Structures are given as C-alpha cells and as structure tokens.
mmCIF file of C-alpha atoms and ligand atoms in Angstrom:
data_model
loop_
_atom_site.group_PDB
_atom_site.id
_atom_site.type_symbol
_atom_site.label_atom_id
_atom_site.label_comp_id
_atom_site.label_asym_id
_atom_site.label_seq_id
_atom_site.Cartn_x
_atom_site.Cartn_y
_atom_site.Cartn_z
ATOM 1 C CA UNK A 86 0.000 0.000 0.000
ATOM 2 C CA UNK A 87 1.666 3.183 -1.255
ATOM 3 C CA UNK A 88 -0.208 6.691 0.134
ATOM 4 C CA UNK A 89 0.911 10.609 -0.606
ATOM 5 C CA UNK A 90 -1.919 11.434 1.745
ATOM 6 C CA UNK A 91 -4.136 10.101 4.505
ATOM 7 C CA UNK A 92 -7.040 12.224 5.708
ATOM 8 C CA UNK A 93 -8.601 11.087 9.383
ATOM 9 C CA UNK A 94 -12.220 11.266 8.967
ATOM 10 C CA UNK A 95 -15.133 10.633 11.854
ATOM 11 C CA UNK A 96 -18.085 9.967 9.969
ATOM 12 C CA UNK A 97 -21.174 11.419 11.483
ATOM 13 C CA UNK A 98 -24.846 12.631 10.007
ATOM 14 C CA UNK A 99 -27.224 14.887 12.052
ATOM 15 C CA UNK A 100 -31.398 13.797 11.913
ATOM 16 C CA UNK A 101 -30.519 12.181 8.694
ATOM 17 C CA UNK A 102 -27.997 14.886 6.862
ATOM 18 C CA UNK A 103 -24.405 13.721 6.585
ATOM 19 C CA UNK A 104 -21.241 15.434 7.920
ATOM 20 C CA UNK A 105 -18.262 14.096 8.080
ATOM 21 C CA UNK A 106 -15.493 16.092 9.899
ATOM 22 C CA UNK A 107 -11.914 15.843 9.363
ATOM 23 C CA UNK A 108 -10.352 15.588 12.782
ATOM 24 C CA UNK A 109 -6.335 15.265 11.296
ATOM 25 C CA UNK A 110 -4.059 14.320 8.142
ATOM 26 C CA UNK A 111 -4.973 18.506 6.577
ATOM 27 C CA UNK A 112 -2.691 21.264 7.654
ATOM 28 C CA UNK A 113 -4.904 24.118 8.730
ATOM 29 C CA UNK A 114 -5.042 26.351 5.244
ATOM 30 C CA UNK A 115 -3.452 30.131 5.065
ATOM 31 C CA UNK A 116 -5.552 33.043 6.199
ATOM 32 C CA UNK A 117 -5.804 35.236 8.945
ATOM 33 C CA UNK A 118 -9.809 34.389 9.871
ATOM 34 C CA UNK A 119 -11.787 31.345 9.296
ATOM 35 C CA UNK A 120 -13.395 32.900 6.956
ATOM 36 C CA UNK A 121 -9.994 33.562 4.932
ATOM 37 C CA UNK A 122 -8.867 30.180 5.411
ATOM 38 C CA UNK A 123 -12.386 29.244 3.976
ATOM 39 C CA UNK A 124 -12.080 31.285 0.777
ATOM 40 C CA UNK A 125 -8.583 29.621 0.245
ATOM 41 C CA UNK A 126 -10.383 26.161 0.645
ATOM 42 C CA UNK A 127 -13.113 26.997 -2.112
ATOM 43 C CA UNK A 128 -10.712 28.241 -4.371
ATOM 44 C CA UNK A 129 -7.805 25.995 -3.834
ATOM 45 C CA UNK A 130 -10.833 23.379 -4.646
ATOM 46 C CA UNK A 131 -8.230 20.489 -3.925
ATOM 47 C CA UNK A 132 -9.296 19.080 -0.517
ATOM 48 C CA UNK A 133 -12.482 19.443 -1.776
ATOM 49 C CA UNK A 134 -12.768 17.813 -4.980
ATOM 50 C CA UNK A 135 -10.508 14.688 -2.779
ATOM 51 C CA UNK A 136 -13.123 14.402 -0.190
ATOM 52 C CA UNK A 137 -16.454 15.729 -1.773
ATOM 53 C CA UNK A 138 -15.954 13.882 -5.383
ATOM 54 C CA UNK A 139 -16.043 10.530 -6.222
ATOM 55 C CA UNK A 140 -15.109 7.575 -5.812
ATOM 56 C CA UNK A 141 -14.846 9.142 -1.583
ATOM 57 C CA UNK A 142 -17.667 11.655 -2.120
ATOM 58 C CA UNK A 143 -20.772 12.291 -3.592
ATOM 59 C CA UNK A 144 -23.286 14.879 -3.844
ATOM 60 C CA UNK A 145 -24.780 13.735 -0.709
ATOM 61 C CA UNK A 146 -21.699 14.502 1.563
ATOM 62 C CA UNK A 147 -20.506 17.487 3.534
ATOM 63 C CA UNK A 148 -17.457 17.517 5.522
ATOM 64 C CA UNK A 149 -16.250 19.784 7.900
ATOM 65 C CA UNK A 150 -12.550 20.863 8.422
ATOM 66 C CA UNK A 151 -11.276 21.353 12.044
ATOM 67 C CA UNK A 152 -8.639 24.517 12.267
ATOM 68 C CA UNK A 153 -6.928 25.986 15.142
ATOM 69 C CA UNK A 154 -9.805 28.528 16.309
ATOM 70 C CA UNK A 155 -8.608 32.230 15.903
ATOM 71 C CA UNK A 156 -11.266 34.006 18.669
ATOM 72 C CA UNK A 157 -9.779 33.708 21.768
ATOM 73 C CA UNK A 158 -12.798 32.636 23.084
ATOM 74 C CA UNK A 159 -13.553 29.588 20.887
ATOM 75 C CA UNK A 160 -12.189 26.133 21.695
ATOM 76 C CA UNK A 161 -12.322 25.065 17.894
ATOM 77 C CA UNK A 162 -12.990 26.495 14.537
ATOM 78 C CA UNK A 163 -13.957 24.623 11.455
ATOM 79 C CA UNK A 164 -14.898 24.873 7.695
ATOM 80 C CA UNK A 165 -17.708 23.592 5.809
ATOM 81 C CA UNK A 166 -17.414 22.391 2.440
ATOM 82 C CA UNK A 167 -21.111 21.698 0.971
ATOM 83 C CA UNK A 168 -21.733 20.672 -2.901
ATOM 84 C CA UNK A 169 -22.098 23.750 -4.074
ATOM 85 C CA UNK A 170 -20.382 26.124 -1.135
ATOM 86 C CA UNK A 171 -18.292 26.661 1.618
ATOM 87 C CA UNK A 172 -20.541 28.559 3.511
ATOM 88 C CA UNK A 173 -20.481 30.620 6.539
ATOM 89 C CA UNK A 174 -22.491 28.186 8.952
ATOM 90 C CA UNK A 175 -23.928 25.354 8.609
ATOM 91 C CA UNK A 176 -27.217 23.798 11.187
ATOM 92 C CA UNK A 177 -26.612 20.043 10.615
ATOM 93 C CA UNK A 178 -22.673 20.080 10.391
ATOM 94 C CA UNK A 179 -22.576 22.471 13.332
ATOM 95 C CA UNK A 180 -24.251 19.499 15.666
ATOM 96 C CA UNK A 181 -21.817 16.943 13.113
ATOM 97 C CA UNK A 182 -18.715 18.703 14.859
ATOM 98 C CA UNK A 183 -19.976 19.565 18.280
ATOM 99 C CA UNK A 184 -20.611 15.211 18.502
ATOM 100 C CA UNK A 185 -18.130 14.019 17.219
ATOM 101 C CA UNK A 186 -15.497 16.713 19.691
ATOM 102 C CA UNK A 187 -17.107 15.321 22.173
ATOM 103 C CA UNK A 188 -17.929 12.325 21.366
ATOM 104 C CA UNK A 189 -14.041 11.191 20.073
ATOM 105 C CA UNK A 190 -12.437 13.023 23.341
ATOM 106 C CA UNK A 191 -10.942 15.957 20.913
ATOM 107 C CA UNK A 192 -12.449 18.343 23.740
ATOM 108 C CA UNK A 193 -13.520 17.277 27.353
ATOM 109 C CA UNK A 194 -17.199 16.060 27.859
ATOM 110 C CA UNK A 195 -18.834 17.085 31.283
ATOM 111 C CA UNK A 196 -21.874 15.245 31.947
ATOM 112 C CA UNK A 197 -24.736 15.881 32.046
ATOM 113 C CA UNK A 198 -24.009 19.230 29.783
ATOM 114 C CA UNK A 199 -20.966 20.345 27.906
ATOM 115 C CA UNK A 200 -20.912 24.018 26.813
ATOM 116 C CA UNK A 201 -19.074 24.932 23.953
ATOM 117 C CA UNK A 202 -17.713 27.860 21.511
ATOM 118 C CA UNK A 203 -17.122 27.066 18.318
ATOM 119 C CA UNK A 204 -16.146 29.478 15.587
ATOM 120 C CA UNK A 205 -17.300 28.611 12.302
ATOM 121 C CA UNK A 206 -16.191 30.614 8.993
ATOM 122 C CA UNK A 207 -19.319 33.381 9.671
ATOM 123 C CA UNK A 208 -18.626 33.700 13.043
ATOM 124 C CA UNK A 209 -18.812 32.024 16.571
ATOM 125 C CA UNK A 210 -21.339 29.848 17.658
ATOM 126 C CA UNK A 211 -22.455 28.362 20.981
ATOM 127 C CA UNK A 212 -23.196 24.880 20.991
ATOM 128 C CA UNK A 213 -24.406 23.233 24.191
ATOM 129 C CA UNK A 214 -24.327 19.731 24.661
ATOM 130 C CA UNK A 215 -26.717 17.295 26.495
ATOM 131 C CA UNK A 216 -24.316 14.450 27.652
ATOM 132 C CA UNK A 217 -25.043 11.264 29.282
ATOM 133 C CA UNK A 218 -22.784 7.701 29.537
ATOM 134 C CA UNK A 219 -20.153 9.086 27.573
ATOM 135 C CA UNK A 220 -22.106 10.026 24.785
ATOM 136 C CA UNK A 221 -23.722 13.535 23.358
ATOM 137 C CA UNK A 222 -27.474 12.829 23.717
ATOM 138 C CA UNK A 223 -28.546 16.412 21.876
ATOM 139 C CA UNK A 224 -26.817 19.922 20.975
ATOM 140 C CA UNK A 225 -28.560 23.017 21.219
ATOM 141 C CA UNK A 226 -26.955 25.539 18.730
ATOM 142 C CA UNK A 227 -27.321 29.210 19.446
ATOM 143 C CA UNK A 228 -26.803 30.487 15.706
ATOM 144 C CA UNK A 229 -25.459 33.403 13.816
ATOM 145 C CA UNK A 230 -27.888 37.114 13.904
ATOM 146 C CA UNK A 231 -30.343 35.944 11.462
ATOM 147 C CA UNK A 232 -32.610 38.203 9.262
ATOM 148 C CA UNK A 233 -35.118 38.653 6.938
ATOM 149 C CA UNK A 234 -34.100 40.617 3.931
ATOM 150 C CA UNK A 235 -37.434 40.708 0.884
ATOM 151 C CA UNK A 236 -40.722 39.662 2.164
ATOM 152 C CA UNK A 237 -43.919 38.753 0.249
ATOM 153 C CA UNK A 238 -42.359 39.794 -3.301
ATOM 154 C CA UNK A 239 -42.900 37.761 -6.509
ATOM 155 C CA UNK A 240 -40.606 36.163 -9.231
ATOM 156 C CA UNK A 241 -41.543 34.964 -12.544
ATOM 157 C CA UNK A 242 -39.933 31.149 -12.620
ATOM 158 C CA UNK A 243 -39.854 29.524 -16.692
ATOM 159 C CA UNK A 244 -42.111 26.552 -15.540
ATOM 160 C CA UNK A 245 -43.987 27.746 -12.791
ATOM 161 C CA UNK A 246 -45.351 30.897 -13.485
ATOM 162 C CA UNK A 247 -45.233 34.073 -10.537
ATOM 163 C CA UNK A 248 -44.566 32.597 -7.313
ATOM 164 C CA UNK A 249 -44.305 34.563 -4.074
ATOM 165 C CA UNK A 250 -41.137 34.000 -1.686
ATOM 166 C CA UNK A 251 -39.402 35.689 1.080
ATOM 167 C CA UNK A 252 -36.107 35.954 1.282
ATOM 168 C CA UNK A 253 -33.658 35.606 4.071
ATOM 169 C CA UNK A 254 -30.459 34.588 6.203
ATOM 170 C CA UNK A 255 -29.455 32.145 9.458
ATOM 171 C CA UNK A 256 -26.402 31.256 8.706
ATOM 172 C CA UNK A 257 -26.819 30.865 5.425
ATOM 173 C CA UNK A 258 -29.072 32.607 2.274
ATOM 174 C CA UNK A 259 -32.766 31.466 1.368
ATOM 175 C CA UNK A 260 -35.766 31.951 -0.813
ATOM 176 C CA UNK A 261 -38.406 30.361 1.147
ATOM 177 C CA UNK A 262 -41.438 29.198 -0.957
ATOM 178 C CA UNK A 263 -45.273 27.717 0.241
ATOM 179 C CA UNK A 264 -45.054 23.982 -0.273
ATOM 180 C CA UNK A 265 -49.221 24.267 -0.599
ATOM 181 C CA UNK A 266 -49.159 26.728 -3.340
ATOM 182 C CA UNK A 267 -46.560 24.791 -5.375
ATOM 183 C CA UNK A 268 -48.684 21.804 -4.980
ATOM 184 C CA UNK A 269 -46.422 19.569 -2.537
ATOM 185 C CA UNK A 270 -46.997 17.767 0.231
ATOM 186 C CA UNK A 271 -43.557 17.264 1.491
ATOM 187 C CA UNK A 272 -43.323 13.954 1.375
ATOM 188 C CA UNK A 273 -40.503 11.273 -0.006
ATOM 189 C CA UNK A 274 -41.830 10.424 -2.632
ATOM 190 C CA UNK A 275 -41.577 14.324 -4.143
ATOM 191 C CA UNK A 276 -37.621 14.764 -3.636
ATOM 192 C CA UNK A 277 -37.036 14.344 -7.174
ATOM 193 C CA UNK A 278 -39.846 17.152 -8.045
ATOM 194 C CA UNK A 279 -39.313 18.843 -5.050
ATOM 195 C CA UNK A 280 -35.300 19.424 -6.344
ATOM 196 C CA UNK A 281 -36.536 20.046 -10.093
ATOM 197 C CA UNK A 282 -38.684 22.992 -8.536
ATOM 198 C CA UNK A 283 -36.410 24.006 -5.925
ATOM 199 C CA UNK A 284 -32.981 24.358 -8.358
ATOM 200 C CA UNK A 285 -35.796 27.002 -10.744
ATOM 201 C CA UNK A 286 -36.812 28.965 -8.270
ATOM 202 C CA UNK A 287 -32.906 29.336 -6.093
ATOM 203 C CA UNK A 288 -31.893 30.778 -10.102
ATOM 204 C CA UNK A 289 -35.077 33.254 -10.519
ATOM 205 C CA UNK A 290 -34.252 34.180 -7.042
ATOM 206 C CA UNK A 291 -30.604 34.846 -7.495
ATOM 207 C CA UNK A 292 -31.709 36.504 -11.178
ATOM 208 C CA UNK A 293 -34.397 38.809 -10.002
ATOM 209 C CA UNK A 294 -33.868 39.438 -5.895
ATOM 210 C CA UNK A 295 -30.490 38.677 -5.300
ATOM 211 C CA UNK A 296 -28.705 38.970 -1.749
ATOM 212 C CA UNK A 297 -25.636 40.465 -0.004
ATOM 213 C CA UNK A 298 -24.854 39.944 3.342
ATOM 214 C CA UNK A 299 -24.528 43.468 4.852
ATOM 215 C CA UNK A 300 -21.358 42.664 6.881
ATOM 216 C CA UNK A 301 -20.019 39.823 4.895
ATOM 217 C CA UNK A 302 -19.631 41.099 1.253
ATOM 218 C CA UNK A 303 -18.408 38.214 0.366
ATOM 219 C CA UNK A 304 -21.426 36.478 0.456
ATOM 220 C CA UNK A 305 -23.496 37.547 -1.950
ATOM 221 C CA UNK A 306 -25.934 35.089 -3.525
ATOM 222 C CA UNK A 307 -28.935 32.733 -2.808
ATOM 223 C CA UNK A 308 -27.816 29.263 -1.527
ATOM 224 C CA UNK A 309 -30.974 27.440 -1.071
ATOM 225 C CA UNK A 310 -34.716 26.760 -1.366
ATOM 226 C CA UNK A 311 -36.446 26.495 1.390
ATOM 227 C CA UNK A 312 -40.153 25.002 0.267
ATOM 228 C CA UNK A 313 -41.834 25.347 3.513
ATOM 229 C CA UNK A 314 -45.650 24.431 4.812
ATOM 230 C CA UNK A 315 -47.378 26.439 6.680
ATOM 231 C CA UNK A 316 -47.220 27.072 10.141
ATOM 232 C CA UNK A 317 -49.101 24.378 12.221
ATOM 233 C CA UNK A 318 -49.789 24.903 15.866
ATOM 234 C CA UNK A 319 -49.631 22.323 18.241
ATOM 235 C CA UNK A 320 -49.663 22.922 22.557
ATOM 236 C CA UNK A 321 -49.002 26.365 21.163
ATOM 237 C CA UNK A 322 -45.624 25.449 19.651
ATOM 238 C CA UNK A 323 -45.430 26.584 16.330
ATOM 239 C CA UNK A 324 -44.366 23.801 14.020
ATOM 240 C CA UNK A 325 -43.650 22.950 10.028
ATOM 241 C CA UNK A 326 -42.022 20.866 7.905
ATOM 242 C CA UNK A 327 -39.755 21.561 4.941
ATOM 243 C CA UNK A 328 -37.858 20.712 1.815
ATOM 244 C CA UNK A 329 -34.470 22.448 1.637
ATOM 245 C CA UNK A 330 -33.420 21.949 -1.735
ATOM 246 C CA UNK A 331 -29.289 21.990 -1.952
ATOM 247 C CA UNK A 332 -27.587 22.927 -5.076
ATOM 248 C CA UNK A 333 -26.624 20.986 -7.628
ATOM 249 C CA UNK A 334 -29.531 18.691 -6.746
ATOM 250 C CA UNK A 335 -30.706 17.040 -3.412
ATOM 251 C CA UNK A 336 -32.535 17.652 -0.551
ATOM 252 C CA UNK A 337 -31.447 18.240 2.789
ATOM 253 C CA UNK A 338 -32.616 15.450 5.151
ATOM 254 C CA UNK A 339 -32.464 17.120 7.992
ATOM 255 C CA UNK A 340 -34.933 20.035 9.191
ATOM 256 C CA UNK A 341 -31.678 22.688 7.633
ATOM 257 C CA UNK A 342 -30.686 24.435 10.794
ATOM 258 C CA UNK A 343 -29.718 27.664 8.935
ATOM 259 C CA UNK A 344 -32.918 27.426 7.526
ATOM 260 C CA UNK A 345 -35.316 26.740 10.491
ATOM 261 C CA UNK A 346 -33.121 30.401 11.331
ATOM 262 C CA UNK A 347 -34.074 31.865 8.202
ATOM 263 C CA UNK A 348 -37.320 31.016 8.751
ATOM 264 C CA UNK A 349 -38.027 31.956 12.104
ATOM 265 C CA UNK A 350 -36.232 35.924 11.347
ATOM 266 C CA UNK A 351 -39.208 35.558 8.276
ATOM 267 C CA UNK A 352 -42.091 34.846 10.985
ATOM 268 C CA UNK A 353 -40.342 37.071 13.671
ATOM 269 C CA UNK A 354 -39.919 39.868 10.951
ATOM 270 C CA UNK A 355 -44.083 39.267 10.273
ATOM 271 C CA UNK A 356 -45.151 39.201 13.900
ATOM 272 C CA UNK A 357 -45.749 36.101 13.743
ATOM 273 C CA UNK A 358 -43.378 34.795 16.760
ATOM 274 C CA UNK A 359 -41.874 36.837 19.445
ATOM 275 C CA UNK A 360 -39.018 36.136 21.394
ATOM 276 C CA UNK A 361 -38.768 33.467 23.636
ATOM 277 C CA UNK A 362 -41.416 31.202 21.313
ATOM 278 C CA UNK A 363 -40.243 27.902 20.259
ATOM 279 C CA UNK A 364 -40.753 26.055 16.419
ATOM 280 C CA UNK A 365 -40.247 22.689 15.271
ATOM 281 C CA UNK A 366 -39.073 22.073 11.792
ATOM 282 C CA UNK A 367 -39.708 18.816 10.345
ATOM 283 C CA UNK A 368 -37.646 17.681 7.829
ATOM 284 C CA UNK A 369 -38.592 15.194 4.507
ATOM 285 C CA UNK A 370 -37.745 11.674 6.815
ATOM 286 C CA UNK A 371 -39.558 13.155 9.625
ATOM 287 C CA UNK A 372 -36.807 14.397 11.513
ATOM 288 C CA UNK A 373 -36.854 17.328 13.708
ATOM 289 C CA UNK A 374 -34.665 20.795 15.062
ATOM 290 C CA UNK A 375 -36.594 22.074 18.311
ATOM 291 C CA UNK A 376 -36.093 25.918 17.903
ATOM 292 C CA UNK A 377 -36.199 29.156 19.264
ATOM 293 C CA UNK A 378 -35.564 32.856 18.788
ATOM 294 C CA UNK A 379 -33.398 33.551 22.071
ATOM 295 C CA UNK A 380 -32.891 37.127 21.625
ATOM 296 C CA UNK A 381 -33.313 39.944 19.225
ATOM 297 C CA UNK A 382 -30.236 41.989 18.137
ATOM 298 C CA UNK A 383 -29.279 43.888 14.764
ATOM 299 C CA UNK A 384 -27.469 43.540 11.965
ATOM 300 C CA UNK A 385 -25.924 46.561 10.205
ATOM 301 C CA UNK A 386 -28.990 48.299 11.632
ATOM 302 C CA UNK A 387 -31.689 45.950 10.365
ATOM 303 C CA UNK A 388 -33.666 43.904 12.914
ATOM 304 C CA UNK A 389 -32.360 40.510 13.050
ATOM 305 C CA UNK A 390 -32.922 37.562 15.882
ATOM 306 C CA UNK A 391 -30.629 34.546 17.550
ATOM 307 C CA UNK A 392 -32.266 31.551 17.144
ATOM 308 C CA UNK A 393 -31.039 28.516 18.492
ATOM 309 C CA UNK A 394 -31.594 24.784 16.921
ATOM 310 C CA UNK A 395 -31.391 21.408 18.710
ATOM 311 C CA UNK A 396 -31.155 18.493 17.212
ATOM 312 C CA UNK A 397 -29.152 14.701 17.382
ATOM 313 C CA UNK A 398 -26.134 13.419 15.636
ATOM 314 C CA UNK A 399 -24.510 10.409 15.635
ATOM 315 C CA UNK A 400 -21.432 8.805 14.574
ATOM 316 C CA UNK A 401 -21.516 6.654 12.030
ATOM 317 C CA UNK A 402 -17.694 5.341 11.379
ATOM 318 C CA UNK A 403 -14.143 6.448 10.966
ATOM 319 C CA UNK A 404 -12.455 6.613 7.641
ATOM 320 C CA UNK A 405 -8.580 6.969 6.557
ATOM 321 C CA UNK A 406 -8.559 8.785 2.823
ATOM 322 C CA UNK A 407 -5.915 7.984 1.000
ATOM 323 C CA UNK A 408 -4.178 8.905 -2.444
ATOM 324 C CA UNK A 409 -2.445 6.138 -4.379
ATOM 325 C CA UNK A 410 0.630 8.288 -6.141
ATOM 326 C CA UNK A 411 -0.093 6.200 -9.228
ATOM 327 C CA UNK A 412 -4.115 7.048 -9.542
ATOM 328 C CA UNK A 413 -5.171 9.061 -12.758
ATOM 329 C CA UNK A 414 -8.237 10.449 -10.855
ATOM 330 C CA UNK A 415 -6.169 12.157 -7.907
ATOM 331 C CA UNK A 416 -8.910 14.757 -7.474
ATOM 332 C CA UNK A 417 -11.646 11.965 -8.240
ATOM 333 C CA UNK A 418 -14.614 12.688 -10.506
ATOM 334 C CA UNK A 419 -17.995 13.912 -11.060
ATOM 335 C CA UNK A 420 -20.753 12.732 -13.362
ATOM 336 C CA UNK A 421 -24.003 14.693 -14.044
ATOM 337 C CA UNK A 422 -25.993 11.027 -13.432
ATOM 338 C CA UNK A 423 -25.952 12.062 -9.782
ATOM 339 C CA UNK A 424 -24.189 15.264 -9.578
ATOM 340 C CA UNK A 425 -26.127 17.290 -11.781
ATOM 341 C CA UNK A 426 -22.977 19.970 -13.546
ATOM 342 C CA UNK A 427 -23.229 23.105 -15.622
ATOM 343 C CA UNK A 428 -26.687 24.195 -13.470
ATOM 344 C CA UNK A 429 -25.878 27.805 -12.608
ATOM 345 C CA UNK A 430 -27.298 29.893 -9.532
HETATM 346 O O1 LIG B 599 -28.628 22.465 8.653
HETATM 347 C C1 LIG B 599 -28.162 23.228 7.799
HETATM 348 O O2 LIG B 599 -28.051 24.440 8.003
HETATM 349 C C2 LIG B 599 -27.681 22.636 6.533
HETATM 350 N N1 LIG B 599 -27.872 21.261 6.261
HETATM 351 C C3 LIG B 599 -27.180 21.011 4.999
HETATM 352 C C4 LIG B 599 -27.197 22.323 4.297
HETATM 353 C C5 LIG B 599 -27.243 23.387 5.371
HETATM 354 O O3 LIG B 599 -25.967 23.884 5.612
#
C-alpha cells in the first residue's frame, strides 16, 4: 500500500444529513480568519474535490474541516465544504462537529451538559451539549444574527409561473417558498420534483432578488430553497415541515438548521413569533430541530434575531482517505448522473 496522503475522517450525520469532519491528516489552510482560510479552501478546490468527489464523495456529503480557532474565546474552529459552497455556517454540520469533539475526546465532555464555543467561517457559535454515559445525547446551537431581507415579493420562474417567496439569512441565504401553493406535500416520494422545482426557483431568485450579506460582502448570492408548509400549531408550539433543496440537486434530510433560522427571522420579521417562542421544523424523513428565537439583536442596523436549533447526531464510522501516487483520478470525478454539472445559480 503506497499513500501521498491520509485524511482522518469521523463519519457522522445529524437527523438524517451527513457530515463528516476531518479531525487530522490537513494542515490548517493560510488566512488570517476562518473565513480567509475558507475562501482559500473553495478556491484551492483540492481538498475538496478529494473528499467531496467521487469515488470518496458524492453529492450527498458534507465535511467539515477542524482549524486551530482564531477568537480567543472559541475552543475550535472549522470549515464547511457543501456541494455547491463553503458557507459561513452550517445547522446540521454544526451538531456533526460539536458530537463528534465530544464524542471522540478531541475536547472534554462534562456530563450531564458540555458548553461549547465554536467558531465557524461566519462567526462564533455556541453549541451546548446534552451528555449522558459518555455520549452527546442532543446539541442546542445558538446560531449566527439571522434576518429577513425581501418579504412577500414575486418572481416569474420559466415553468412555474409568478410565485411569491421571502427571502432571508441564518447562517446561510434562502428563498423560502409555500409547499401548498406549489402543490407539494412534502413527502418522499416528491424529492425528485421537489429538487426540479427548488434548483428554478434558487436561479429566478438569485436573477431577479439577489442577496448580499450586509457585513459579509463576500457572500453575496442565494444558496438554497427552502419550500416550507405552513405554520401548524400544536400545545401552542409553532411547528412545520420543509424541503431544503441543496444545489446541484438534493434535498437536505435534515430540518436545515440555517434554515429553520431563516425562517423563524421571516415569521419574527411578520409578527408572527416573538421572542422566547419555540418552532419545530420537520424535515422530509420526519426528523426534527426544536427551535427558538433567544434574543433579538441587529445587523448593520436591520432587525435581526438569535435563534437557536437542537437536534441529534450520531457517529456513524471512521475513515482513513488515501491517495495512491499512481491514480489518474487524484482529485476523483464527477458525473451529471448524480451530480447534476453546468446548473448555474
Ligand atoms: O442544517 C443546515 O443548516 C444545513 N444542512 C445542509 C445544508 C445546510 O448547511
């Protein structure tokens, strides 16, 4: 056996959405902030097209970097690299790392609760951990300042006619759409459609609305869409399930913990929920992020919210990358039968 690399993986998915975190064999990358060190990992591209592409990847597979943190406060940092981004936070990988650095004995668990800072490419977060035997039970995340940014306005989508969205950001950039009005029950059997419909409407969006972070410039486009049912009621907790539909093509099987954000700055930003109320997003295999808007603060002046997400993760194996000097495919491949290539925002 003949290796020029080998890349320590714990494998890990959170309520159903997979994220794999790198916890050694990958110098931390240059830059003076995560977030630098991020850019240098999207455009570099190498790590990953190695871990993301196949024959180690596919289009169903995040994985998270782990880097020295830079805040003083935080006791580890870490990058994201999604399908399509490396974005400035992440829900699902966000309780992905928090497990698994507890979980592996990276940091120290304290039973029965483990409170941590973490500083992820956007900024820190705190994750608290419920912890019992040796194992995380649950992680609450308290997120990024999340905000809604258009509300109620229409685009014109080739296929589906005018549709009404709002857009918005926890963590990460939405368009969130009414599953009723498109038709969709939100159910398994839609992912395919559910995607097909998703990927038009994230381009109209990005076309005809468009985003920029005011404090991040750097982010400046429409990640996902968020097809979302209405809000249901139940004990007076506000509840709803959703498709988050992930460039180039899939759905996120988890509830989408920047999106449950995004969504609850949209309902705060209506009047709908007030601080201190809780939501449950429900994802496409029935999984679910209990959630809450903790506080209300600002962004750049605009009225934004913390919410916090909880949700389970567990570990699902450990894997040792390697490269093989001699093979062709050193970056590995991608083929538009499952990874669907040359779809633009
Ligand atoms: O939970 C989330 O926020 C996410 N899940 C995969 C895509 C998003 O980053």
């Amino acid at each position: 056996m003949r290796s020029s690399k080998v890349i320590h993986v714990v494998s890990c998915h959170a309520e159903g959405e997979v994220g794999d975190v790198i916890v050694g064999g990958v110098a931390p990358p240059p830059g003076e902030t995560i977030w630098e060190q991020s850019r240098w990992i999207e455009q570099d591209n190498v790590l990953r097209n190695f871990m993301l592409n196949e024959p180690r990847g596919g289009v169903f597979r995040h994985v998270n970097l782990l880097v020295p943190p830079k805040h003083p406060k935080a006791q580890m940092g870490w990058i994201i690299m999604e399908p399509a981004d490396v974005p400035p936070m992440s829900g699902s990988n966000s309780l992905c790392v928090a497990t698994v650095l507890l979980d592996s004995g990276i940091l120290p668990m304290t039973e029965p609760e483990t409170r941590l800072i973490l500083e992820a490419p956007g900024g820190l977060i705190e994750a608290i951990a419920q912890c019992r035997d040796g194992k995380v039970q649950s992680v609450e995340v308290h997120n990024h300042p999340s905000f809604a940014d258009q509300l109620d306005v229409w685009i014109e989508v080739p296929g589906l006619g005018s549709i009404q969205v709002d857009t918005a950001y926890g963590g990460d950039s939405f368009a969130i759409v009414d599953s009723v009005k498109l038709g969709f029950a939100l159910t398994a059997d839609e992912a395919k459609d559910l995607v097909d419909t998703g990927l038009k409407i994230t381009k109209a969006a990005n076309e005809q609305l468009g985003f920029s972070h005011p404090l991040n410039k750097d982010w400046n486009h429409i990640s996902f869409c968020q097809i979302a049912a209405p809000v249901n009621y139940d004990g007076g907790v506000a509840n709803a399930a959703n498709a988050v539909v992930i460039r180039p093509g899939k759905i996120d099987r988890s509830p989408c913990g920047t999106g449950c954000s995004a969504r609850l700055a949209v309902l705060h930003a209506k009047g709908q929920l007030n601080v201190g109320d809780r939501f449950i997003g429900r994802s496409i295999i029935g999984s679910e992020f209990h959630c809450k808007i903790q506080s209300e603060t600002e962004v750049a002046g605009r009225k934004a919210i913390i919410p916090s997400l909880s949700g389970r993760a567990w570990i699902t194996g450990t894997h040792q990358h390697m490269l093989d000097p001699s093979d062709p495919w050193p970056e590995g491949y991608k083929l538009s039968d499952t990874w669907p290539v040359g779809l633009k925002l």
